[in-house]
Structures are given as C-alpha cells and as structure tokens.
PDB file of C-alpha atoms in Angstrom:
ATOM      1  CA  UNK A  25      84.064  87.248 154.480  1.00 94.00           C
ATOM      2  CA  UNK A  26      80.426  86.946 155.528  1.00 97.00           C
ATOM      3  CA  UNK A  27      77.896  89.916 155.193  1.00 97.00           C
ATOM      4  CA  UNK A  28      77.888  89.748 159.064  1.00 97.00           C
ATOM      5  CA  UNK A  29      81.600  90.262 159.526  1.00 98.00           C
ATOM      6  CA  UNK A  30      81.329  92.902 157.238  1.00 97.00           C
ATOM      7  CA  UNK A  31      78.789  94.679 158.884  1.00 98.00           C
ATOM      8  CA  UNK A  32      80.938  94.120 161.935  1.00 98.00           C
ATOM      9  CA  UNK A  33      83.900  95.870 160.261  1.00 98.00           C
ATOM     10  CA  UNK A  34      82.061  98.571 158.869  1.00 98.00           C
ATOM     11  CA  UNK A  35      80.221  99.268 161.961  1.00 97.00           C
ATOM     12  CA  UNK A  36      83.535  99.765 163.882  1.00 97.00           C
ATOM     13  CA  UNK A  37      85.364 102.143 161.130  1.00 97.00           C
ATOM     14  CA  UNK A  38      82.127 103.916 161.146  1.00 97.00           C
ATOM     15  CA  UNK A  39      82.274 104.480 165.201  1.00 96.00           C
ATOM     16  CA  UNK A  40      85.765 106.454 164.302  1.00 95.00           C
ATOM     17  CA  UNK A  41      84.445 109.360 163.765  1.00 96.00           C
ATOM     18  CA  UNK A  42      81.411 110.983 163.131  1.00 97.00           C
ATOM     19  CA  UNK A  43      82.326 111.943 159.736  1.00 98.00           C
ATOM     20  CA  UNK A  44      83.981 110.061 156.644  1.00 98.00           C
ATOM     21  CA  UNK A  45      85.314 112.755 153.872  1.00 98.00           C
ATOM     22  CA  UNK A  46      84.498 111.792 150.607  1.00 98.00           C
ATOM     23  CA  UNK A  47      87.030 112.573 148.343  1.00 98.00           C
ATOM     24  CA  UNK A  48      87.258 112.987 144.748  1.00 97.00           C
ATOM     25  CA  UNK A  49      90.456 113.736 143.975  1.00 97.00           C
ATOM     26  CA  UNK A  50      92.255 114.604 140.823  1.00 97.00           C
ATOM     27  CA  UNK A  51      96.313 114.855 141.300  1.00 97.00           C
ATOM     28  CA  UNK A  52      97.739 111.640 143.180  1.00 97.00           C
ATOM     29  CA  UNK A  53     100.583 114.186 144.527  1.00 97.00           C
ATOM     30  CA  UNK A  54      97.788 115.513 146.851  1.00 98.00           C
ATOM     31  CA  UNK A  55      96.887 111.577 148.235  1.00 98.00           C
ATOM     32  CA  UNK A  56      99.533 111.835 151.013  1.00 98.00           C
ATOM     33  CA  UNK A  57      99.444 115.450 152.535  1.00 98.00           C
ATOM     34  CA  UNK A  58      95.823 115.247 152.321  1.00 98.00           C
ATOM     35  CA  UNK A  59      95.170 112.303 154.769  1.00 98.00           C
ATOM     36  CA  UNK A  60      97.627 113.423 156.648  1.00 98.00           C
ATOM     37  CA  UNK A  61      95.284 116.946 157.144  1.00 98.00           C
ATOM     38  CA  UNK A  62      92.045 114.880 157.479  1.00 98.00           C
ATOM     39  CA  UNK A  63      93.934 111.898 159.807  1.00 98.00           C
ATOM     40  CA  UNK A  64      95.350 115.436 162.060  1.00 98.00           C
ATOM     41  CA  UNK A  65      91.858 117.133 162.234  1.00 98.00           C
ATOM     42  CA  UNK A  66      90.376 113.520 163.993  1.00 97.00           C
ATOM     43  CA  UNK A  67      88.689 111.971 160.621  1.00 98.00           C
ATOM     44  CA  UNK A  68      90.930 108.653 159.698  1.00 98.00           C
ATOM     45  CA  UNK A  69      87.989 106.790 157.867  1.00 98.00           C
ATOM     46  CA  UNK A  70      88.722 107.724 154.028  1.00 98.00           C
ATOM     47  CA  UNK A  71      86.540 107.103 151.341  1.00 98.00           C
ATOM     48  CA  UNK A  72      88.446 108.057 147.904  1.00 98.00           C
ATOM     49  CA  UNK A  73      85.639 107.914 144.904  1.00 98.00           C
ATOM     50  CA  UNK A  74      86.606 106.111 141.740  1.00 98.00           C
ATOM     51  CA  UNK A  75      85.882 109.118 139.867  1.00 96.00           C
ATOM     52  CA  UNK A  76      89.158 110.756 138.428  1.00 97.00           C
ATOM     53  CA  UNK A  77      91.847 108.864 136.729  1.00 97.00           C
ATOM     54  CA  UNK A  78      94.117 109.370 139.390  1.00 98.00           C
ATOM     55  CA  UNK A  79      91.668 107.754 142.051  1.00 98.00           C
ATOM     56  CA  UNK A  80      93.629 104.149 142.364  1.00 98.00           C
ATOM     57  CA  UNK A  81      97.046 105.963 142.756  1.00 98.00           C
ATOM     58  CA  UNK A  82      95.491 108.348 145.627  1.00 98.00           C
ATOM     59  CA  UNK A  83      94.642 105.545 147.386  1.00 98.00           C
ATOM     60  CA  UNK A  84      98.230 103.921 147.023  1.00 98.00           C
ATOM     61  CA  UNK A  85      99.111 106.722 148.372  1.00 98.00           C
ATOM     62  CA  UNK A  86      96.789 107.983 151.332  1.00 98.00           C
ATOM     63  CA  UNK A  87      97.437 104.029 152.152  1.00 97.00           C
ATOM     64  CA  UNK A  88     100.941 104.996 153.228  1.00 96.00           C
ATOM     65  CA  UNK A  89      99.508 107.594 156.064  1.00 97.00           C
ATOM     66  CA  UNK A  90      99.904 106.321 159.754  1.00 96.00           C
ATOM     67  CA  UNK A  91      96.036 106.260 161.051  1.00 97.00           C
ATOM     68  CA  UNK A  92      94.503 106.531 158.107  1.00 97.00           C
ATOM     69  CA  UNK A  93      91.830 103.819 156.945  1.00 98.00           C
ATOM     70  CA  UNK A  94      91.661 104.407 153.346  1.00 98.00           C
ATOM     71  CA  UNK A  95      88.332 102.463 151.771  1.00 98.00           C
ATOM     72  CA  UNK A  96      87.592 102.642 147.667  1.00 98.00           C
ATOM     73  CA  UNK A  97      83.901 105.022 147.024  1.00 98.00           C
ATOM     74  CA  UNK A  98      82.194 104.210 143.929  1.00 98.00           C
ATOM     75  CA  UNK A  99      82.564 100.373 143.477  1.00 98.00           C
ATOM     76  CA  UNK A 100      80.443  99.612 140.770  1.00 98.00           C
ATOM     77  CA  UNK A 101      81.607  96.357 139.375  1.00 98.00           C
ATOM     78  CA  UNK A 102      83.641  93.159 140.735  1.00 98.00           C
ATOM     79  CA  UNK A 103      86.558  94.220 138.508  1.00 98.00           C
ATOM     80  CA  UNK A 104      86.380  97.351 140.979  1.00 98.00           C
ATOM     81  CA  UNK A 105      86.458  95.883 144.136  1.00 98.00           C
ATOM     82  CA  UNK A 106      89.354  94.038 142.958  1.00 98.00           C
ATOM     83  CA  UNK A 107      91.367  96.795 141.361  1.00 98.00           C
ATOM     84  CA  UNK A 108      90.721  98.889 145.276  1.00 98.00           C
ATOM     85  CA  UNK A 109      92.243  95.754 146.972  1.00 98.00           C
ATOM     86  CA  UNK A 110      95.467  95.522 144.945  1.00 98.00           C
ATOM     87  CA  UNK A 111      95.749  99.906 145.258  1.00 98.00           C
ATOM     88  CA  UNK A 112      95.239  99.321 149.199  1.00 98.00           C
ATOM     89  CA  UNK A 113      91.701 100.385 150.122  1.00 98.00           C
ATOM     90  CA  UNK A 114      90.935  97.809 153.308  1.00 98.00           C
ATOM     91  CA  UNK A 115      87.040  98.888 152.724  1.00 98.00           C
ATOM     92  CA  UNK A 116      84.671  99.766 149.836  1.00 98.00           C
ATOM     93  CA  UNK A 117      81.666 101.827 149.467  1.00 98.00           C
ATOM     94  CA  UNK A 118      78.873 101.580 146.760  1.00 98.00           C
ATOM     95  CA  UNK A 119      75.750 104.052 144.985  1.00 97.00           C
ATOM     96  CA  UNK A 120      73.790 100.633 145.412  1.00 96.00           C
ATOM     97  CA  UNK A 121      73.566  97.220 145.168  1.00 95.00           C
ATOM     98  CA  UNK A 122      74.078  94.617 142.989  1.00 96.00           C
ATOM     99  CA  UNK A 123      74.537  90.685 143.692  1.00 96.00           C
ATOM    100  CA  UNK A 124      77.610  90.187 141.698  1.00 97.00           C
ATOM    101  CA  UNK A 125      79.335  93.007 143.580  1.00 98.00           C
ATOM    102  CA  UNK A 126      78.708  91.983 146.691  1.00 98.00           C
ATOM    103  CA  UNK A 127      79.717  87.846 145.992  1.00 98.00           C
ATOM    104  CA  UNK A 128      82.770  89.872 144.622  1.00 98.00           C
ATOM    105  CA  UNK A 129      83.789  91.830 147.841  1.00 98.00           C
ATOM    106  CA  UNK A 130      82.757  89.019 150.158  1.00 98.00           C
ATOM    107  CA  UNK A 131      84.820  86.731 148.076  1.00 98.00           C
ATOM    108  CA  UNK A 132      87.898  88.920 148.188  1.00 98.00           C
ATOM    109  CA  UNK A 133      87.089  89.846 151.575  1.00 98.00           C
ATOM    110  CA  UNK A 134      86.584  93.517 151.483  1.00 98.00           C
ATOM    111  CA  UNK A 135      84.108  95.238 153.971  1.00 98.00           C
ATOM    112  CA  UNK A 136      81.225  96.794 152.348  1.00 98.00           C
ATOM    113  CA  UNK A 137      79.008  99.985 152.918  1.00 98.00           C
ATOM    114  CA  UNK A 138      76.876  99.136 150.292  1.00 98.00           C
ATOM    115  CA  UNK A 139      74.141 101.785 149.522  1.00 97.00           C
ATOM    116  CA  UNK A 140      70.659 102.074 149.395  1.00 97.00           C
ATOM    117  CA  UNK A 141      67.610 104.323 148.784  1.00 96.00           C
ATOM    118  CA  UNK A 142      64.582 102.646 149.869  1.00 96.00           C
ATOM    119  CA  UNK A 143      63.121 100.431 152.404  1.00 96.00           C
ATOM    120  CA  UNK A 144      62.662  97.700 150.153  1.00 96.00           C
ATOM    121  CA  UNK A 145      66.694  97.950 149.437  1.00 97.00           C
ATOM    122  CA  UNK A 146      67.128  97.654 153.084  1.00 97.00           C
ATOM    123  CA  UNK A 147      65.265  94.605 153.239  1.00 97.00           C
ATOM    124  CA  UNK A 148      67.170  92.890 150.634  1.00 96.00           C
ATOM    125  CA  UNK A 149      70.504  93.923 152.754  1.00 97.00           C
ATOM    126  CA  UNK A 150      68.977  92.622 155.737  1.00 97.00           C
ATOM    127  CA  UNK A 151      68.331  88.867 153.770  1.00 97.00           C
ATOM    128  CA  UNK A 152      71.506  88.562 153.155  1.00 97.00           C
ATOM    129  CA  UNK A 153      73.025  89.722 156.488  1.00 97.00           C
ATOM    130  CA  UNK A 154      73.987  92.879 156.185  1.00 98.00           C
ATOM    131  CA  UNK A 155      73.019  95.337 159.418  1.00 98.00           C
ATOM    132  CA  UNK A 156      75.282  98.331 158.104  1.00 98.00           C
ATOM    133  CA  UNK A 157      74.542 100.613 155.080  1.00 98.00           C
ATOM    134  CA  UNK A 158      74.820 103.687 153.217  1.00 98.00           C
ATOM    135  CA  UNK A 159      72.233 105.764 152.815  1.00 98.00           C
ATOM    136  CA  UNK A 160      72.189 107.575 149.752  1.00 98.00           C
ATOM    137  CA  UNK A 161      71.351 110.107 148.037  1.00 97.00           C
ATOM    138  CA  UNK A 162      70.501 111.306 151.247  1.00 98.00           C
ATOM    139  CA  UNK A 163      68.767 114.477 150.907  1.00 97.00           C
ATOM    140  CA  UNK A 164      67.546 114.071 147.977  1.00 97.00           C
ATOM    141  CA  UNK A 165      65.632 110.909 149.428  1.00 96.00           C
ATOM    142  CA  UNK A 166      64.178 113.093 152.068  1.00 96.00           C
ATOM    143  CA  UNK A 167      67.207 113.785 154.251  1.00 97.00           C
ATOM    144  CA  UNK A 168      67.131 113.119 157.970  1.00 97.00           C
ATOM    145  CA  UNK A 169      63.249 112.208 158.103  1.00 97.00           C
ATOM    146  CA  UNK A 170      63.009 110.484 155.668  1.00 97.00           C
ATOM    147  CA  UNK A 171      66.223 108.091 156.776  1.00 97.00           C
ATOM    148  CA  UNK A 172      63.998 108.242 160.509  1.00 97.00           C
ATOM    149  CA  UNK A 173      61.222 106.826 158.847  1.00 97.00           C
ATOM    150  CA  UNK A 174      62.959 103.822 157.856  1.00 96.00           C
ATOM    151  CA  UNK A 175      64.448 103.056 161.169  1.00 94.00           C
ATOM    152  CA  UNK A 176      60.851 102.570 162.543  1.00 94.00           C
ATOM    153  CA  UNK A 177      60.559  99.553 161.214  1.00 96.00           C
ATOM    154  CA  UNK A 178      63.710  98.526 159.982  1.00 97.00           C
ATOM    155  CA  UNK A 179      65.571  98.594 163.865  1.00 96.00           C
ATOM    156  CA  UNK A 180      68.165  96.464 162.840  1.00 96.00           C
ATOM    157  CA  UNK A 181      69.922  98.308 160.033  1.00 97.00           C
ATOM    158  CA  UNK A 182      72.396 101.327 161.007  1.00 97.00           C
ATOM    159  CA  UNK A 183      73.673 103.773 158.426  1.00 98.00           C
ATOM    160  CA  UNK A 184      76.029 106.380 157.349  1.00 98.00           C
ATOM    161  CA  UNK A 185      74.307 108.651 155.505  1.00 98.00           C
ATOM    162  CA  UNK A 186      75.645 110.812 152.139  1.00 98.00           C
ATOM    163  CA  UNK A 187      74.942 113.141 149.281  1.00 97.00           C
ATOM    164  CA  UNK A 188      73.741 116.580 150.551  1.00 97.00           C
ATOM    165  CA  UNK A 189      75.319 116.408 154.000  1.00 98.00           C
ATOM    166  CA  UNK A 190      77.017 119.236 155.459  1.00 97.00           C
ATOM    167  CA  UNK A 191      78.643 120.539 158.442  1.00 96.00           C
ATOM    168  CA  UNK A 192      74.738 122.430 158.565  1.00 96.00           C
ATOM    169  CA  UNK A 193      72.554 119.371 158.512  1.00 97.00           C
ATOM    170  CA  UNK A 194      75.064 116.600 159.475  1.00 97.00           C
ATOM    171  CA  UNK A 195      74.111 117.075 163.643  1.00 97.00           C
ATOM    172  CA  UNK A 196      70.429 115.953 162.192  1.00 96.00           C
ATOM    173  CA  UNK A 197      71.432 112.950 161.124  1.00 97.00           C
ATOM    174  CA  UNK A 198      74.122 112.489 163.528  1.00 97.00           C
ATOM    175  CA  UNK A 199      71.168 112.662 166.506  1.00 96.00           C
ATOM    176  CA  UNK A 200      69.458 109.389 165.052  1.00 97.00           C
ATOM    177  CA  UNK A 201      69.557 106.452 167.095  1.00 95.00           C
ATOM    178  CA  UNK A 202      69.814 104.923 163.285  1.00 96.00           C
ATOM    179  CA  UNK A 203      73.323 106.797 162.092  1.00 97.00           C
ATOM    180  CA  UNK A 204      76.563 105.517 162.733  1.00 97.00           C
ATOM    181  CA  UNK A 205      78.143 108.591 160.939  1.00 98.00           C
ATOM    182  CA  UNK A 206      77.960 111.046 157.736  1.00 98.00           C
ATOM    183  CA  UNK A 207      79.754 110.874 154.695  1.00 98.00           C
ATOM    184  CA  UNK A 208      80.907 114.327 153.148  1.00 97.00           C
ATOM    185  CA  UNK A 209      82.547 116.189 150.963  1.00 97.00           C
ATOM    186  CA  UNK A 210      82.827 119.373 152.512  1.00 97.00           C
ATOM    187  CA  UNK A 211      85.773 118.794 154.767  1.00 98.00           C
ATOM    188  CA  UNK A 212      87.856 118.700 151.371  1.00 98.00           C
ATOM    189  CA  UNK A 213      87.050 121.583 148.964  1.00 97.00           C
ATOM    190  CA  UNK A 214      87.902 121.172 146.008  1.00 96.00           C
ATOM    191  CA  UNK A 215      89.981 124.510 146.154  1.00 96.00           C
ATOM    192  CA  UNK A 216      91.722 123.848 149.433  1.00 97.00           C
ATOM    193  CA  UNK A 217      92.837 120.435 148.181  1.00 97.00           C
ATOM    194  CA  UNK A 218      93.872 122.096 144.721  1.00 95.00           C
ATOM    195  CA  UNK A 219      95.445 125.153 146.642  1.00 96.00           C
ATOM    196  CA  UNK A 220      97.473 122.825 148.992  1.00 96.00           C
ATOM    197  CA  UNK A 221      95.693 124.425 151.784  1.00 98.00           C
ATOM    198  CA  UNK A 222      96.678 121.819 154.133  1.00 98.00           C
ATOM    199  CA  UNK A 223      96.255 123.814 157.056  1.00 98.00           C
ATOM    200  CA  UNK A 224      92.595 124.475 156.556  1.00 98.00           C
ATOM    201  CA  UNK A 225      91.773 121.027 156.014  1.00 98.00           C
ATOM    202  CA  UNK A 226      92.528 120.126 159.092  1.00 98.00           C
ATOM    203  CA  UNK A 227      90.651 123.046 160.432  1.00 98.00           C
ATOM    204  CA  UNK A 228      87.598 121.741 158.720  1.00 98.00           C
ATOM    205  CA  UNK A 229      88.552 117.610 159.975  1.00 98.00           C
ATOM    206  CA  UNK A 230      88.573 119.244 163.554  1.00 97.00           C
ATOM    207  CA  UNK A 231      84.660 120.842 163.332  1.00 97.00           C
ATOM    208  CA  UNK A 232      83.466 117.910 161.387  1.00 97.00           C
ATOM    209  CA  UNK A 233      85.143 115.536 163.914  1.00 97.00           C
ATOM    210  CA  UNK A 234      83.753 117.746 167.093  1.00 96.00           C
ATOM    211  CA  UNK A 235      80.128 117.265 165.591  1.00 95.00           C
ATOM    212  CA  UNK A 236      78.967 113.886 166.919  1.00 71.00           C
ATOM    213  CA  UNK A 237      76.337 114.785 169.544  1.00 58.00           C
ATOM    214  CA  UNK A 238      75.835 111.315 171.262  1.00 53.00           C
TER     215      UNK A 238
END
C-alpha cells in the first residue's frame, strides 16, 4: 500500500463520522456490546489503544460487529502493526512517527493515521505522501489554534485531531477547513463501559455523532 492510498483510506473512514472513540479497554467481554453501543449511536470508526492486556482480544472481538470499522491505537513498533492485522483491526493509528513503522504498515498494507505534533512532522508526512494525519496531543500543542496555524501553510494535510478533545471543544476543531474529525475518549467512560451501561453509550455516540457542523 502506498502512503497515498492510505491517505485515501483514512480520509474516507475519517468522513464517517465526526468523531472516532478512543478506547482503552480492559475486559475483552465488553469488545462486542460496546461497538455495538458506539456503531448504534452513529460512530462506526473504532480506534482500540494497545494499552491493556486485553486490547488484541477486544479488537477480535469488536471485529465481529456489523458496521463497525475497528482500527489498532497505539502502534508503536512493526511487530504491532502486525499483531493488529492478524486480531482484525483494518486501520492503525500512531503517537508519532517512525520510518520503520510506517515501511511496516505500508508493507502489510494497513492504513495509517500516523501522528504528529509539529509542522516540521507534517512536512516529513507530506515527503513521503501522506495528506492525512493525527494531530496529537492536541491541546496540549495549543488545541484548535494552534492545529489552524499549521493549515496556513501546510493546505494539503487534513487531520483528526486527539488528546484533550471533548464533546466541549470538539465543534472548534470540527469548524476547521483542516479537520476531518476528532478522536475521543469521552463517548466511552471508563465507568459506563465497566458498569455495562450500554444504553448510555449510545446516548453519548448519538451527541458526539450530531456534532459535525459542516
């Protein structure tokens, strides 16, 4: 897969919906009736974090949901992006970016959001032929203007912002003519998804999904 057929891929999951939950998730019993909320409240883009133990089974499992697209958060190393493939994520999602990660997933032909903090990353993207990104940590780079400022000059690159979004700030980002969509966590607390509250997950999936201004 090239970086430009990635981007192409990327691009369209991230035209879903205006929002992609990020999920860190601890019990893989939750994987299935938790998509099934998020997929029911309008979100079907599903980024599960490599972060628990349990991550690669939720992922077998949320891959089972009818209109769900369930991508692997966290990639770090090749030996990730091929351990996501074999649990069934059809896209991956990275902090930042390294070479060999990227030769890994366009090798094994997995769509990348790869992320990045800085101009300068962007640039580097952009050399290799990548047009779609994740911005990140979002607010902590200066949020909404700061992610403005690097559209001015950098036209070509779209994003999906994360870290610090919320249902609060999200229509900010979601009004640049340089954001695709948001990633966040906030559609899944961690109590709700511990309590089973199934119900009010969806709730949430429905606001977040309703956000998109354009």
């Amino acid at each position: 897969m090239t970086p430009a057929e990635a981007s192409q891929k990327t691009e369209a999951l991230c035209r879903r919906a205006p929002v992609i939950p990020v999920l860190v998730v601890h019990d893989a019993a939750h994987g299935r009736p938790l998509a099934e909320a998020l997929v029911a409240g309008g979100l079907p883009a599903l980024e599960v974090t490599l972060r628990t133990p349990a991550a690669l089974d939720v992922i077998r499992e949320m891959a089972q949901v009818e209109g769900g697209i369930v991508g692997a958060g966290t990639l770090l190393t090749p030996e990730d992006v091929h351990k996501a493939i074999d649990a069934g994520a059809t896209f991956g999602v990275s902090p930042g970016v390294t070479d060999r990660l990227l030769d890994a997933a366009e090798e094994a032909g997995l769509p990348m959001l790869p992320g990045i903090a800085t101009a300068g990353e962007a640039m580097r993207l952009l050399d290799r032929g990548y047009t779609v990104a994740k911005f990140f940590p979002a607010e902590a780079n200066g949020g909404a203007k700061a992610l403005k400022a690097i559209g001015a000059p950098l036209p070509q690159i779209r994003f999906c912002p994360t870290g610090g979004v919320s249902l609060q700030n999200a229509p900010e980002y979601l009004g640049l003519s340089n954001t695709l969509c948001v990633g966040g966590s906030w559609v899944a607390p961690a109590d709700k998804v511990e309590g089973g509250d199934w119900d009010g997950i969806t709730a949430l999936a429905r606001e977040a999904a309703a956000l998109d201004p354009r």
